[in-house]
Amino acid sequence: MLTHAIEDEFLARGEYQVVIEQFGERRPFSNIIKAEERHIALLLPLFESYDVDVPEDQGVMRAAVPDSFARWPLRLASTQK
C-alpha cells in the first residue's frame, strides 16, 4: 500500500512537472507540485518505519500529458473517476 501511495504521488508530481516544462509555469500546477512534494515527504518516514524500500521515482517518465494546455481539464477529469 505504501508503495502504491508514493508511486501515485510521484506520478502526479511528474505530470505537473511536464506540464510546466511544456507550457510554462502556470497556476495551479506550480502550487500542486508543492502539495505533491509535501505528500511524498509525509510518506517517506513510513517507509523507514516499516523497513520498506522506496521505489524509484518514475513520475516524469510515466506522465501522460495532453498536447495542449486547453486539454488539461479533460485530463484531470479522467483521472478523478
mmCIF file of C-alpha atoms in Angstrom:
data_model
loop_
_atom_site.group_PDB
_atom_site.id
_atom_site.type_symbol
_atom_site.label_atom_id
_atom_site.label_comp_id
_atom_site.label_asym_id
_atom_site.label_seq_id
_atom_site.Cartn_x
_atom_site.Cartn_y
_atom_site.Cartn_z
ATOM 1 C CA MET A 1 0.000 0.000 0.000
ATOM 2 C CA LEU A 2 2.817 2.419 0.835
ATOM 3 C CA THR A 3 4.484 1.713 -2.472
ATOM 4 C CA HIS A 4 1.274 2.384 -4.378
ATOM 5 C CA ALA A 5 0.686 5.605 -2.431
ATOM 6 C CA ILE A 6 4.112 7.079 -3.125
ATOM 7 C CA GLU A 7 4.101 5.959 -6.768
ATOM 8 C CA ASP A 8 0.791 7.807 -7.171
ATOM 9 C CA GLU A 9 2.351 10.945 -5.673
ATOM 10 C CA PHE A 10 5.434 10.586 -7.898
ATOM 11 C CA LEU A 11 3.193 10.265 -10.979
ATOM 12 C CA ALA A 12 1.078 13.278 -10.056
ATOM 13 C CA ARG A 13 4.155 15.416 -9.421
ATOM 14 C CA GLY A 14 5.731 14.166 -12.657
ATOM 15 C CA GLU A 15 2.696 15.105 -14.710
ATOM 16 C CA TYR A 16 2.649 18.615 -13.297
ATOM 17 C CA GLN A 17 6.395 18.961 -13.853
ATOM 18 C CA VAL A 18 5.968 18.004 -17.507
ATOM 19 C CA VAL A 19 3.079 20.464 -17.886
ATOM 20 C CA ILE A 20 5.287 23.254 -16.584
ATOM 21 C CA GLU A 21 8.163 22.193 -18.851
ATOM 22 C CA GLN A 22 5.889 22.142 -21.922
ATOM 23 C CA PHE A 23 3.558 25.060 -21.255
ATOM 24 C CA GLY A 24 5.408 27.246 -18.752
ATOM 25 C CA GLU A 25 4.874 27.863 -15.064
ATOM 26 C CA ARG A 26 1.153 28.264 -14.525
ATOM 27 C CA ARG A 27 -1.135 28.061 -11.593
ATOM 28 C CA PRO A 28 -2.484 25.849 -10.192
ATOM 29 C CA PHE A 29 0.180 23.390 -11.363
ATOM 30 C CA SER A 30 3.096 25.135 -9.676
ATOM 31 C CA ASN A 31 1.162 25.074 -6.394
ATOM 32 C CA ILE A 32 0.032 21.476 -6.819
ATOM 33 C CA ILE A 33 3.642 20.322 -7.241
ATOM 34 C CA LYS A 34 4.386 21.730 -3.791
ATOM 35 C CA ALA A 35 1.443 19.789 -2.366
ATOM 36 C CA GLU A 36 2.616 16.560 -4.016
ATOM 37 C CA GLU A 37 6.089 17.117 -2.551
ATOM 38 C CA ARG A 38 4.561 17.533 0.917
ATOM 39 C CA HIS A 39 2.651 14.273 0.459
ATOM 40 C CA ILE A 40 5.863 12.499 -0.570
ATOM 41 C CA ALA A 41 7.715 13.962 2.420
ATOM 42 C CA LEU A 42 4.991 12.663 4.742
ATOM 43 C CA LEU A 43 5.156 9.169 3.255
ATOM 44 C CA LEU A 44 8.950 8.764 3.356
ATOM 45 C CA PRO A 45 9.225 8.298 7.149
ATOM 46 C CA LEU A 46 6.670 5.481 6.936
ATOM 47 C CA PHE A 47 8.912 3.598 4.521
ATOM 48 C CA GLU A 48 11.709 3.839 7.055
ATOM 49 C CA SER A 49 9.471 2.859 9.979
ATOM 50 C CA TYR A 50 8.224 -0.260 8.198
ATOM 51 C CA ASP A 51 11.602 -1.027 6.587
ATOM 52 C CA VAL A 52 10.193 -0.836 3.065
ATOM 53 C CA ASP A 53 12.338 0.239 0.111
ATOM 54 C CA VAL A 54 11.246 3.463 -1.559
ATOM 55 C CA PRO A 55 10.578 2.774 -5.248
ATOM 56 C CA GLU A 56 12.352 4.732 -7.958
ATOM 57 C CA ASP A 57 10.565 7.936 -8.914
ATOM 58 C CA GLN A 58 9.345 7.331 -12.475
ATOM 59 C CA GLY A 59 6.714 10.062 -12.424
ATOM 60 C CA VAL A 60 8.115 12.164 -15.256
ATOM 61 C CA MET A 61 8.817 9.094 -17.420
ATOM 62 C CA ARG A 62 5.257 7.778 -16.975
ATOM 63 C CA ALA A 63 3.458 11.109 -17.226
ATOM 64 C CA ALA A 64 0.601 11.286 -19.723
ATOM 65 C CA VAL A 65 0.397 14.895 -20.813
ATOM 66 C CA PRO A 66 -2.090 16.299 -23.345
ATOM 67 C CA ASP A 67 -0.702 18.055 -26.395
ATOM 68 C CA SER A 68 -2.295 21.371 -25.447
ATOM 69 C CA PHE A 69 -2.807 23.241 -22.212
ATOM 70 C CA ALA A 70 -6.509 23.647 -23.042
ATOM 71 C CA ARG A 71 -6.991 19.854 -22.803
ATOM 72 C CA TRP A 72 -5.856 19.683 -19.186
ATOM 73 C CA PRO A 73 -9.346 19.971 -17.677
ATOM 74 C CA LEU A 74 -10.343 16.839 -19.639
ATOM 75 C CA ARG A 75 -7.215 15.003 -18.486
ATOM 76 C CA LEU A 76 -7.820 15.933 -14.865
ATOM 77 C CA ALA A 77 -11.459 14.866 -15.061
ATOM 78 C CA SER A 78 -10.478 11.446 -16.433
ATOM 79 C CA THR A 79 -8.120 10.806 -13.507
ATOM 80 C CA GLN A 80 -10.771 11.601 -10.897
ATOM 81 C CA LYS A 81 -13.035 8.648 -11.787
#
